[in-house]
Coordinates of C-alpha atoms and ligand atoms in Angstrom, one line a residue:
X1 CA 0.3 -0.3 -0.2
X2 CA 1.5 3.4 -1.1
X3 CA -0.6 6.4 1.3
X4 CA 0.7 9.3 -1.6
X5 CA 1.0 8.9 -4.9
X6 CA 1.6 12.0 -6.2
X7 CA 2.2 15.3 -4.2
X8 CA -1.1 16.2 -5.4
X9 CA -3.4 12.9 -3.7
X10 CA -5.3 13.9 -1.1
X11 CA -7.0 11.0 1.4
X12 CA -10.1 9.8 -0.5
X13 CA -7.9 9.9 -3.2
X14 CA -5.6 7.5 -1.5
X15 CA -8.2 5.4 0.7
X16 CA -10.4 4.5 -2.7
X17 CA -7.2 3.4 -4.5
X18 CA -6.3 1.4 -0.7
X19 CA -10.3 0.2 -1.0
X20 CA -10.0 -1.2 -4.6
X21 CA -7.0 -3.3 -3.5
X22 CA -9.4 -4.8 -1.3
X23 CA -12.3 -5.5 -4.1
X24 CA -13.8 -8.7 -2.0
X25 CA -13.2 -7.7 1.5
X26 CA -15.0 -4.2 1.0
X27 CA -17.8 -5.2 -1.6
X28 CA -18.6 -8.6 0.8
X29 CA -18.8 -5.8 3.6
X30 CA -20.8 -3.3 1.3
X31 CA -23.6 -6.3 0.2
X32 CA -24.0 -7.4 3.5
X33 CA -24.9 -3.3 5.3
X34 CA -27.3 -3.6 2.3
X35 CA -28.8 -7.0 3.2
X36 CA -29.2 -5.9 7.6
X37 CA -30.3 -2.4 5.7
X38 CA -33.1 -4.6 4.5
X39 CA -33.6 -7.1 7.4
X40 CA -33.6 -3.6 9.2
X41 CA -37.3 -2.9 7.6
X42 CA -38.2 -6.7 8.9
X43 CA -39.3 -6.5 12.7
X44 CA -41.2 -2.6 12.4
X45 CA -43.0 -3.9 9.1
X46 CA -44.0 -7.2 11.8
X47 CA -45.0 -4.6 14.1
X48 CA -47.2 -2.5 11.8
X49 CA -49.2 -5.9 10.4
X50 CA -49.5 -8.0 13.9
X51 CA -51.2 -3.9 15.4
X52 CA -53.5 -3.7 12.7
X53 CA -54.8 -7.5 12.9
X54 CA -55.5 -6.8 16.5
X55 CA -57.3 -3.7 15.7
X56 CA -59.5 -5.5 13.0
X57 CA -60.0 -8.6 15.2
X58 CA -58.3 -10.8 12.7
X59 CA -55.3 -11.1 14.9
X60 CA -55.5 -15.4 15.8
X61 CA -52.7 -17.8 17.7
X62 CA -51.2 -19.1 14.7
X63 CA -50.5 -15.4 12.8
X64 CA -50.1 -14.9 16.9
X65 CA -46.8 -17.7 16.1
X66 CA -46.1 -16.3 13.3
X67 CA -45.6 -13.4 13.9
X68 CA -43.3 -14.1 16.4
X69 CA -41.4 -16.7 15.1
X70 CA -40.3 -14.3 12.1
X71 CA -39.8 -11.6 14.2
X72 CA -37.8 -14.0 16.6
X73 CA -35.4 -15.3 12.8
X74 CA -35.4 -11.7 11.8
X75 CA -33.9 -10.3 14.5
X76 CA -31.2 -12.9 14.7
X77 CA -30.2 -13.0 11.1
X78 CA -29.4 -9.0 11.0
X79 CA -27.5 -9.8 14.1
X80 CA -24.9 -12.0 12.3
X81 CA -25.7 -9.8 9.3
X82 CA -24.1 -6.7 11.5
X83 CA -21.6 -9.4 13.1
X84 CA -20.2 -10.3 9.9
X85 CA -19.8 -6.5 8.1
X86 CA -18.3 -4.6 10.9
X87 CA -16.4 -8.1 11.7
X88 CA -14.9 -7.4 8.4
X89 CA -14.2 -3.5 8.4
X90 CA -12.6 -3.2 11.4
X91 CA -10.6 -5.4 10.5
X92 CA -9.3 -4.1 7.7
X93 CA -9.0 -0.8 9.7
X94 CA -6.4 -2.6 12.2
X95 CA -4.7 -3.8 8.9
X96 CA -4.5 -0.5 7.4
X97 CA -3.7 0.9 10.2
X98 CA -0.5 -1.9 10.7
X99 CA 0.6 -1.1 7.3
X100 CA 1.2 2.4 7.2
X101 CA 2.8 2.2 10.5
X102 CA 5.0 0.3 8.8
X103 CA 5.8 2.9 6.1
X104 CA 6.3 5.6 8.7
X105 CA 8.2 3.4 11.0
X106 CA 10.7 2.9 7.1
X107 CA 10.5 5.6 7.2
X108 CA 11.4 7.1 10.0
X109 CA 14.0 5.1 9.6
X110 CA 15.7 6.4 6.2
X111 CA 15.1 9.7 7.6
X112 CA 18.5 11.6 8.7
X113 CA 19.5 14.4 11.5
X114 CA 18.2 17.7 10.0
X115 CA 14.8 15.6 9.5
X116 CA 15.0 14.9 13.3
X117 CA 16.6 18.4 14.2
X118 CA 13.1 20.0 13.0
X119 CA 10.2 17.3 14.5
X120 CA 10.2 16.8 18.1
X121 CA 9.8 13.7 19.9
X122 CA 6.1 14.1 21.1
X123 CA 5.0 14.8 17.9
X124 CA 6.3 12.4 16.2
X125 CA 5.0 9.8 18.5
X126 CA 1.2 11.9 18.0
X127 CA 1.9 11.1 14.3
X128 CA 3.2 7.3 14.7
X129 CA 0.0 6.3 17.2
X130 CA -3.3 8.1 17.7
X131 CA -3.1 9.8 13.9
X132 CA -2.5 6.8 12.5
X133 CA -5.2 5.4 14.5
X134 CA -7.7 7.9 13.3
X135 CA -7.1 7.5 9.3
X136 CA -7.4 3.7 10.3
X137 CA -11.2 5.1 11.9
X138 CA -11.7 6.8 9.0
X139 CA -11.6 4.4 6.6
X140 CA -13.5 1.3 9.1
X141 CA -15.5 3.2 10.8
X142 CA -16.2 6.6 8.2
X143 CA -16.8 3.5 5.5
X144 CA -19.3 1.9 8.0
X145 CA -21.0 5.3 8.7
X146 CA -21.0 5.9 4.9
X147 CA -22.2 2.7 3.2
X148 CA -24.9 1.8 6.7
X149 CA -26.6 5.0 7.2
X150 CA -26.7 5.9 3.3
X151 CA -27.9 2.4 2.7
X152 CA -30.5 2.3 5.7
X153 CA -31.5 5.9 4.6
X154 CA -32.9 5.0 1.7
X155 CA -34.1 1.9 2.3
X156 CA -36.3 3.3 5.3
X157 CA -37.4 6.4 3.2
X158 CA -38.8 4.4 0.8
X159 CA -40.6 1.6 2.4
X160 CA -42.2 5.1 4.6
X161 CA -43.4 6.0 0.9
X162 CA -44.1 2.8 -1.0
X163 CA -45.9 1.2 3.0
X164 CA -46.8 4.1 3.9
X165 CA -47.3 7.7 2.5
X166 CA -45.1 9.4 0.2
X167 CA -46.6 13.2 1.0
X168 CA -46.5 12.2 5.3
X169 CA -42.6 11.3 4.6
X170 CA -42.4 14.1 2.3
X171 CA -43.3 16.7 4.8
X172 CA -42.4 14.8 7.8
X173 CA -38.0 14.0 6.6
X174 CA -37.7 17.8 6.2
X175 CA -36.3 18.9 9.8
X176 CA -34.0 16.1 9.5
X177 CA -32.8 17.4 6.1
X178 CA -31.9 20.4 7.9
X179 CA -30.7 19.1 10.8
X180 CA -28.3 17.4 8.9
X181 CA -27.2 21.0 7.3
X182 CA -26.8 22.3 10.4
X183 CA -24.6 19.6 11.4
X184 CA -22.7 20.0 8.5
X185 CA -22.1 23.6 9.4
X186 CA -21.5 23.1 12.5
X187 CA -18.6 20.7 12.0
X188 CA -16.9 22.4 9.3
X189 CA -15.7 24.3 11.8
X190 CA -14.0 21.4 14.0
X191 CA -11.3 21.1 11.4
X192 CA -9.8 23.4 12.7
X193 CA -10.3 23.0 16.9
X194 CA -9.7 19.6 15.9
X195 CA -6.1 20.3 14.6
X196 CA -5.5 23.2 17.7
X197 CA -6.7 20.0 19.8
X198 CA -4.0 17.6 18.2
X199 CA -1.0 19.9 18.8
X200 CA -1.6 20.1 22.2
X201 CA -2.0 17.0 23.3
X202 CA 1.5 17.0 20.7
X203 CA 2.9 19.2 22.5
X204 CA 2.3 18.0 26.0
X205 CA 3.5 14.0 24.6
X206 CA 6.9 15.9 24.4
X207 CA 6.6 17.9 27.9
X208 CA 5.9 14.4 29.3
X209 CA 8.7 13.3 27.8
X210 CA 11.5 15.3 28.2
X211 CA 9.8 15.0 32.1
X212 CA 11.0 11.5 32.1
X213 CA 13.8 12.1 30.6
X214 CA 15.8 15.1 32.6
X215 CA 14.3 14.0 36.0
X216 CA 17.5 13.7 38.2
X217 CA 18.7 16.7 36.9
X218 CA 15.2 18.9 37.5
X219 CA 15.2 17.4 41.1
X220 CA 19.1 18.6 41.2
X221 CA 18.7 21.5 40.5
X222 CA 15.3 22.3 42.8
X223 CA 13.3 22.7 39.8
X224 CA 10.7 20.4 40.2
X225 CA 7.8 22.8 41.2
X226 CA 8.7 25.0 37.9
X227 CA 8.3 22.4 35.7
X228 CA 5.4 21.3 37.3
X229 CA 3.7 24.3 37.2
X230 CA 5.2 24.3 33.3
X231 CA 3.3 21.0 32.8
X232 CA 0.1 22.4 34.3
X233 CA -0.2 24.7 31.6
X234 CA 0.2 22.3 29.2
X235 CA -2.4 20.4 30.5
X236 CA -4.4 23.7 30.6
X237 CA -3.7 24.3 26.9
X238 CA -5.0 20.6 26.1
X239 CA -8.4 20.6 28.6
X240 CA -9.3 24.7 27.3
X241 CA -9.0 23.2 23.5
X242 CA -10.7 19.9 25.0
X243 CA -13.6 22.3 25.0
X244 CA -14.1 24.0 22.4
X245 CA -13.9 20.8 20.9
X246 CA -17.0 19.4 23.9
X247 CA -18.8 23.0 22.7
X248 CA -19.2 21.5 19.5
X249 CA -19.9 18.4 19.8
X250 CA -22.6 19.1 22.5
X251 CA -23.8 21.7 20.5
X252 CA -25.2 18.8 17.9
X253 CA -27.1 17.0 20.7
X254 CA -29.9 19.5 21.8
X255 CA -30.0 20.6 17.9
X256 CA -30.8 17.4 17.3
X257 CA -33.4 16.4 19.6
X258 CA -35.3 20.1 18.6
X259 CA -35.0 18.5 14.2
X260 CA -36.4 14.7 15.1
X261 CA -38.9 16.2 17.7
X262 CA -39.8 18.3 15.0
X263 CA -39.4 15.5 12.2
X264 CA -41.9 13.8 15.0
X265 CA -44.8 16.0 15.3
X266 CA -45.1 16.7 11.5
X267 CA -45.4 13.1 10.7
X268 CA -48.0 12.7 13.9
X269 CA -49.9 15.4 12.7
X270 CA -50.1 14.7 9.4
X271 CA -50.7 10.8 9.9
X272 CA -53.7 12.1 12.4
X273 CA -55.1 13.8 9.3
X274 CA -54.3 11.0 7.2
X275 CA -56.4 8.5 9.8
X276 CA -59.7 10.8 10.1
X277 CA -60.0 10.8 5.8
X278 CA -59.5 6.6 6.3
X279 CA -56.3 7.0 4.6
X280 CA -54.4 5.8 7.3
X281 CA -54.5 2.5 10.2
X282 CA -53.3 2.9 13.2
X283 CA -50.3 0.1 12.9
X284 CA -49.2 2.0 9.6
X285 CA -49.4 5.5 12.2
X286 CA -47.3 3.8 14.7
X287 CA -44.9 1.9 12.5
X288 CA -44.5 5.3 10.7
X289 CA -43.1 7.1 13.8
X290 CA -40.8 3.9 14.3
X291 CA -39.5 4.3 10.9
X292 CA -39.1 7.9 11.5
X293 CA -36.6 7.0 14.3
X294 CA -35.0 5.1 12.4
X295 CA -34.7 7.8 9.8
X296 CA -33.3 10.0 12.7
X297 CA -31.0 7.8 13.6
X298 CA -28.8 7.3 10.1
X299 CA -29.5 10.7 9.7
X300 CA -27.5 11.6 12.8
X301 CA -24.9 8.8 11.1
X302 CA -23.9 10.9 8.3
X303 CA -23.8 13.9 10.2
X304 CA -21.1 11.9 12.0
X305 CA -19.6 11.1 9.0
X306 CA -18.5 15.2 8.7
X307 CA -16.2 15.2 12.1
X308 CA -14.7 11.5 11.7
X309 CA -13.8 13.0 8.1
X310 CA -12.5 16.0 9.6
X311 CA -10.8 14.1 12.2
X312 CA -8.9 11.8 9.7
X313 CA -7.9 15.2 7.3
X314 CA -5.6 16.3 9.4
X315 CA -4.3 13.0 11.2
X316 CA -3.9 12.7 7.3
X317 CA -1.7 15.9 7.4
X318 CA 0.4 14.9 9.8
X319 CA 1.3 11.6 8.6
X320 CA 1.6 13.1 4.9
X321 CA 4.3 15.8 6.7
X322 CA 6.3 13.1 7.5
X323 CA 5.9 11.0 4.9
X324 CA 6.7 13.4 2.3
X325 CA 8.9 15.0 4.4
X326 CA 12.6 15.6 3.3
X327 CA 16.3 15.5 5.7
X328 CA 17.7 17.8 2.2
X329 CA 20.0 14.8 1.9
X330 CA 21.5 13.8 -1.0
X331 CA 19.7 10.8 -3.2
X332 CA 21.4 7.8 -2.6
X333 CA 24.4 7.3 -4.3
X334 CA 24.9 4.3 -7.1
X335 CA 27.7 2.9 -6.5
X336 CA 28.6 -0.1 -4.1
X337 CA 31.1 0.5 -1.6
X338 CA 33.6 -2.3 -0.6
X339 CA 36.6 -1.2 1.7
X340 CA 38.0 2.4 2.1
X341 CA 41.2 2.7 0.9
X342 CA 41.3 6.8 1.7
X343 CA 39.7 9.4 2.6
X344 CA 40.7 13.0 1.3
X345 CA 39.4 16.3 2.3
X346 CA 40.2 19.3 -0.6
X347 CA 39.1 22.9 0.9
X348 CA 36.0 21.1 2.2
X349 CA 33.7 23.8 3.6
X350 CA 30.9 23.4 5.5
X351 CA 27.6 24.8 7.2
X352 CA 25.0 23.4 9.1
X353 CA 21.1 24.1 6.9
X354 CA 20.0 26.4 9.9
X355 CA 23.6 28.2 10.5
X356 CA 24.3 31.4 8.8
X357 CA 28.7 30.8 8.3
X358 CA 30.6 28.2 7.6
X359 CA 31.1 25.3 10.8
X360 CA 34.3 24.0 9.2
X361 CA 36.6 25.5 6.3
X362 CA 38.6 24.6 3.7
X363 CA 39.4 21.6 5.4
X364 CA 42.7 19.5 3.4
X365 CA 43.0 16.4 5.4
X366 CA 44.3 13.4 3.7
X367 CA 43.5 9.8 5.9
X368 CA 45.1 6.5 4.5
X369 CA 43.8 2.6 5.1
X370 CA 46.0 1.9 8.5
X371 CA 45.8 4.7 10.0
X372 CA 45.2 6.4 13.2
X373 CA 43.9 10.1 12.8
X374 CA 43.5 12.5 15.7
X375 CA 41.5 14.7 16.6
X376 CA 41.5 17.7 19.1
X377 CA 41.6 21.4 20.2
X378 CA 38.9 23.1 22.0
X379 CA 35.2 22.5 22.4
X380 CA 32.9 24.1 19.7
X381 CA 35.8 23.8 17.3
X382 CA 34.1 21.5 14.7
X383 CA 35.5 17.8 15.3
X384 CA 32.1 16.5 15.3
X385 CA 31.4 18.2 12.4
X386 CA 34.1 17.0 10.0
X387 CA 33.4 13.6 11.1
X388 CA 29.9 13.8 10.7
X389 CA 30.4 14.5 6.9
X390 CA 31.9 10.5 6.9
X391 CA 28.9 9.6 8.1
X392 CA 26.1 11.7 5.5
X393 CA 24.5 13.1 8.3
X394 CA 23.7 16.2 6.5
X395 CA 23.6 16.9 2.9
X396 CA 27.2 17.3 1.5
X397 CA 28.9 20.7 1.4
X398 CA 29.4 22.2 -2.7
X399 CA 32.6 24.1 -1.3
X400 CA 35.0 21.7 -2.0
X401 CA 35.8 17.9 -2.3
X402 CA 35.3 15.1 0.1
X403 CA 36.1 11.8 -2.0
X404 CA 36.7 8.3 -0.7
X405 CA 39.1 6.2 -2.8
X406 CA 39.3 9.4 -5.4
X407 CA 34.9 9.0 -5.8
X408 CA 32.6 11.6 -4.1
X409 CA 31.5 10.9 -1.0
X410 CA 27.9 11.1 -2.5
X411 CA 28.3 9.0 -5.1
X412 CA 28.1 6.0 -2.6
X413 CA 25.3 4.1 -1.1
X414 CA 25.2 5.0 1.5
X415 CA 24.2 1.0 3.4
X416 CA 27.2 0.4 2.1
X417 CA 29.1 3.2 3.7
X418 CA 27.1 3.0 6.7
X419 CA 27.7 -0.9 7.1
X420 CA 31.8 0.0 6.4
X421 CA 32.1 3.0 9.5
X422 CA 31.5 1.8 13.6
X423 CA 30.5 5.1 14.8
X424 CA 30.3 5.5 18.4
X425 CA 29.1 8.9 19.4
X426 CA 29.6 10.8 22.3
X427 CA 25.3 10.4 23.4
X428 CA 25.2 7.1 24.5
X429 CA 22.2 5.9 23.0
X430 CA 21.6 1.6 25.4
X431 CA 18.5 0.1 25.0
X432 CA 16.1 -1.2 28.2
X433 CA 17.7 -4.5 27.1
X434 CA 20.2 -6.4 28.4
X435 CA 23.9 -6.1 28.2
X436 CA 24.6 -9.2 25.3
X437 CA 22.0 -7.1 23.3
X438 CA 23.2 -3.9 23.6
X439 CA 27.1 -5.5 22.7
X440 CA 25.7 -7.4 19.8
X441 CA 23.7 -4.9 18.1
X442 CA 26.7 -3.7 16.2
X443 CA 27.2 -7.3 14.4
X444 CA 24.1 -9.4 13.0
X445 CA 24.2 -13.5 14.6
X446 CA 26.9 -12.0 17.2
X447 CA 27.8 -14.7 19.0
X448 CA 28.3 -14.9 22.7
X449 CA 32.8 -15.6 22.0
X450 CA 32.5 -12.0 19.8
X451 CA 31.0 -10.4 22.5
X452 CA 33.2 -11.5 25.2
X453 CA 35.5 -10.6 23.5
X454 CA 35.2 -7.3 23.1
X455 CA 34.1 -7.0 25.9
X456 CA 38.1 -7.7 27.2
X457 CA 39.1 -5.2 24.0
X458 CA 37.1 -2.2 26.0
X459 CA 37.9 -3.3 29.4
X460 CA 34.5 -4.8 30.3
X461 CA 35.1 -7.8 31.9
X462 CA 35.8 -6.7 35.9
X463 CA 32.1 -4.8 35.6
X464 CA 30.6 -7.8 33.8
X465 CA 31.9 -10.1 36.9
X466 CA 30.6 -8.4 39.2
X467 CA 26.2 -7.5 37.3
X468 CA 24.3 -9.4 38.9
X469 CA 23.7 -11.7 36.7
X470 CA 26.8 -11.0 34.0
X471 CA 25.7 -9.8 30.0
X472 CA 22.3 -10.8 31.0
X473 CA 22.1 -8.2 32.7
X474 CA 19.7 -5.9 32.2
X475 CA 20.3 -2.9 31.7
X476 CA 17.3 0.1 33.1
X477 CA 16.0 2.6 30.2
X478 CA 18.6 3.9 28.7
X479 CA 21.2 2.5 30.9
X480 CA 20.3 4.0 33.7
X481 CA 21.3 1.9 36.3
X482 CA 25.2 1.7 35.5
X483 CA 27.4 4.7 35.3
X484 CA 28.5 6.8 32.5
X485 CA 31.6 5.3 32.3
X486 CA 30.3 2.1 31.6
X487 CA 27.9 2.9 29.4
X488 CA 31.2 4.2 26.9
X489 CA 32.8 1.2 27.3
X490 CA 29.6 -1.0 26.7
X491 CA 28.4 1.4 23.0
X492 CA 32.2 0.9 22.5
X493 CA 32.2 -3.0 22.6
X494 CA 29.4 -2.2 20.1
X495 CA 31.6 -0.4 17.6
X496 CA 34.8 -2.7 17.8
X497 CA 32.7 -5.9 18.1
X498 CA 31.1 -4.9 14.2
X499 CA 35.4 -5.2 13.3
X500 CA 35.0 -2.3 10.9
X501 CA 36.6 -0.6 8.1
X502 CA 36.8 3.0 9.9
X503 CA 36.2 2.9 13.3
X504 CA 35.0 6.6 14.6
X505 CA 35.2 7.5 18.6
X506 CA 33.8 10.7 19.2
X507 CA 34.9 11.8 23.3
X508 CA 34.0 8.4 23.6
X509 CA 36.0 7.7 26.4
X510 CA 35.5 11.1 28.5
X511 CA 33.8 9.0 31.7
X512 CA 36.6 7.0 31.7
X513 CA 39.9 7.5 34.2
X514 CA 42.9 7.8 32.6
X515 CA 44.9 4.4 33.0
X516 CA 41.6 2.7 31.7
X517 CA 41.9 4.8 28.9
X518 CA 45.1 4.3 28.1
X519 CA 44.4 0.0 28.3
X520 CA 41.6 0.7 26.0
X521 CA 43.5 2.5 22.9
X522 CA 46.5 0.1 23.6
X523 CA 43.8 -2.7 22.9
X524 CA 41.9 -1.2 19.5
X525 CA 45.2 -0.9 18.7
X526 CA 46.7 -3.9 18.6
X527 CA 43.0 -5.3 17.5
X528 CA 42.9 -2.4 14.9
X529 CA 46.6 -3.1 13.0
X530 CA 45.5 -2.7 9.4
X531 CA 42.1 -0.4 10.1
X532 CA 41.7 3.1 9.5
X533 CA 41.0 4.8 13.3
X534 CA 40.0 8.4 14.0
X535 CA 39.6 9.1 17.5
X536 CA 38.2 12.4 18.8
X537 CA 39.4 12.9 22.4
X538 CA 39.8 15.9 24.7
X539 CA 42.7 13.8 26.5
X540 CA 46.1 14.5 24.3
X541 CA 47.3 10.4 25.9
X542 CA 44.6 9.2 23.5
X543 CA 46.5 9.9 20.4
X544 CA 50.0 10.0 21.2
X545 CA 50.6 6.7 19.3
X546 CA 48.5 7.8 16.5
X547 CA 49.9 8.3 12.8
X548 CA 48.8 11.9 12.4
X549 CA 46.2 14.4 14.8
X550 CA 45.0 17.5 13.7
X551 CA 44.1 20.4 16.0
X552 CA 40.7 22.4 15.0
X553 CA 40.1 25.9 16.4
X554 CA 36.8 27.9 14.7
X555 CA 36.3 25.5 12.3
X556 CA 39.8 25.1 10.9
X557 CA 42.8 22.9 11.1
X558 CA 45.4 24.0 13.1
X559 CA 48.4 22.2 13.4
X560 CA 48.7 18.6 11.6
X561 CA 51.4 16.4 11.8
X562 CA 52.9 13.6 14.5
X563 CA 52.1 13.8 17.8
X564 CA 55.7 14.5 18.0
X565 CA 56.2 17.4 15.5
X566 CA 53.3 19.0 17.2
X567 CA 55.0 18.9 20.4
X568 CA 57.5 20.7 18.7
X569 CA 55.4 23.2 17.1
X570 CA 54.5 24.4 20.5
X571 CA 51.6 25.9 19.6
X572 CA 48.0 24.4 21.4
X573 CA 48.6 21.2 21.6
X574 CA 52.0 21.9 23.2
X575 CA 50.3 23.8 25.5
X576 CA 47.9 21.3 25.8
X577 CA 50.0 18.3 26.2
X578 CA 51.7 20.5 29.4
X579 CA 48.2 21.2 30.3
X580 CA 47.4 17.6 31.5
X581 CA 50.4 16.8 32.6
X582 CA 50.8 19.0 35.4
X583 CA 46.6 17.9 36.1
X584 CA 48.3 14.5 35.7
X585 CA 50.8 14.8 38.3
X586 CA 48.9 16.8 40.8
X587 CA 45.7 13.9 40.8
X588 CA 48.7 11.1 40.9
X589 CA 49.8 13.4 44.2
X590 CA 46.4 13.7 46.0
Ligands
ADP601 P1 33.6 20.3 18.9 O1 33.1 18.8 18.3 O2 34.6 20.5 18.5 O3 33.1 20.4 20.5 P2 30.7 20.2 17.2 O4 31.8 20.2 15.8 O5 30.1 19.8 18.0 O6 32.5 21.0 17.9 O7 30.2 22.2 16.8 C1 30.3 23.4 16.1 C2 29.5 24.4 16.2 O8 28.5 24.1 15.2 C3 29.4 24.8 16.9 O9 29.7 26.2 17.1 C4 28.0 24.6 17.8 O10 27.4 25.4 17.6 C5 27.5 24.5 16.4 N1 26.5 23.2 15.5 C6 26.8 22.1 15.9 N2 25.9 20.9 15.2 C7 24.9 21.7 14.9 C8 23.8 21.9 14.1 N3 22.8 20.6 14.1 N4 23.2 22.5 13.6 C9 23.9 24.4 13.5 N5 25.2 24.4 14.0 C10 25.3 23.2 15.0

């Protein structure tokens, strides 16, 4: 199923194409709905015949039995027919939701960083959950409303005209037509109100996510009360928007009562006149009133479609926005990439889509297979921005060139590139599963041996031994129950298990002590002899054995060379080296 055929597609076209793709289910549901509408008239018709027989004193015991039996059979049949078509429609609606959710999820996996900088998590969650449910409702409940109410209204109207009186039918149904029009007008306004309500709920979801994420920080800074007030403000906004909706929905009930009352009164008056003229029986009068009740029910149902449609329309726009969202990153390249022999930046500058000035400028850098490159420099100097270019998180810049194996990076298939790179970011993402899962995540079908090997390389063996269930120990949501250093080492183990061609450690050892860091770096060097490694770090000891080190400052490379050469240059690297040595000595003396 494809929700969008082209940019101009709109909800009904999409629904119609979906319905056409499942002709049997929707045809069967329609046939059963028609059958149900036809059958719905039978019990009332039997009541009319029964009353007339009583009034005319022609009712016999045998007649009574027949009426009762037919009455019961028709009710059971209506029940069975209704169940069949409602189940058919609703199970199809769930299937639709399921397909749509998978499609949206797939899209979320494809979209890259610039997209996630535009949409907030709470908003995305609302799109993935309630918006999809509303779309499912529109195609399920909405379809049911149309088919059942239209067929019902038409068949009741016809039976009233044919078996009772066309004049009485027309006179008494006029108020119902007015009712449908009034409700239609009222609910045209619901679109804006519904969208405001839905957006308020999305903002609230985001607030909840942030609170759950940051509850410890809030406590630590004594900001609990402030956050509570902010949260209350958000809930009040949701309440206010919901109240507007309720006001509109609430107005429909009294209007319905007014018009159906009018309809019944007109019907009753005209029927009285027809009885006095001998053109209507008592049975017909009672039956006429029951039909009118049924007809107003179906008109009410039809007016409900406007609401379902409006809700569906708002949700459709939200889902469509994701499915057509552009993350501004170039289309996937087609050239396969099986190895990284060299990476070359030539006069390369890059500017974030939201920035006015380039963040990194005129970068000239050459990385050969098997080398270890160290990247150091003050915070905010552009180190992460530089390696983000290799991860294709943003559109490649047109200023200068970035090549892999002498080809522009954007010519390669992104999935190939991703397979070759192991990236350990600053912000560690751990899943609320066990340690083994979190590490094995880096490789398809990782064996216990693979996991134990990288656990040793990440200097995590002793930590695992102390955990209650070793590698099987569950780590809380986002690894809450383990320390920052442990999180970093799990992330490193995950990066190592893939044995990637290119390993990038982005300040990934900041939370471990210098000795542990040294041990991990030595392990990495030993197991990655012919592989390329990029280490971004604040601690210079981590790159002391690198073949090349670059120092970045304000987006440019200011120093470049071997660690020894950089020390001789007596620039930032040298100053930092002295400072860190002093700190280490002070530390040892404490
Ligand atoms: P470093 O890794 O050296 O600490 P970064 O590469 O993270 O530095 O950041 C360099 C500069 O780019 C900073 O001024 C930062 O504010 C800016 N920056 C980082 N990410 C983005 C972004 N997504 N959009 C706009 N500016 C950004």
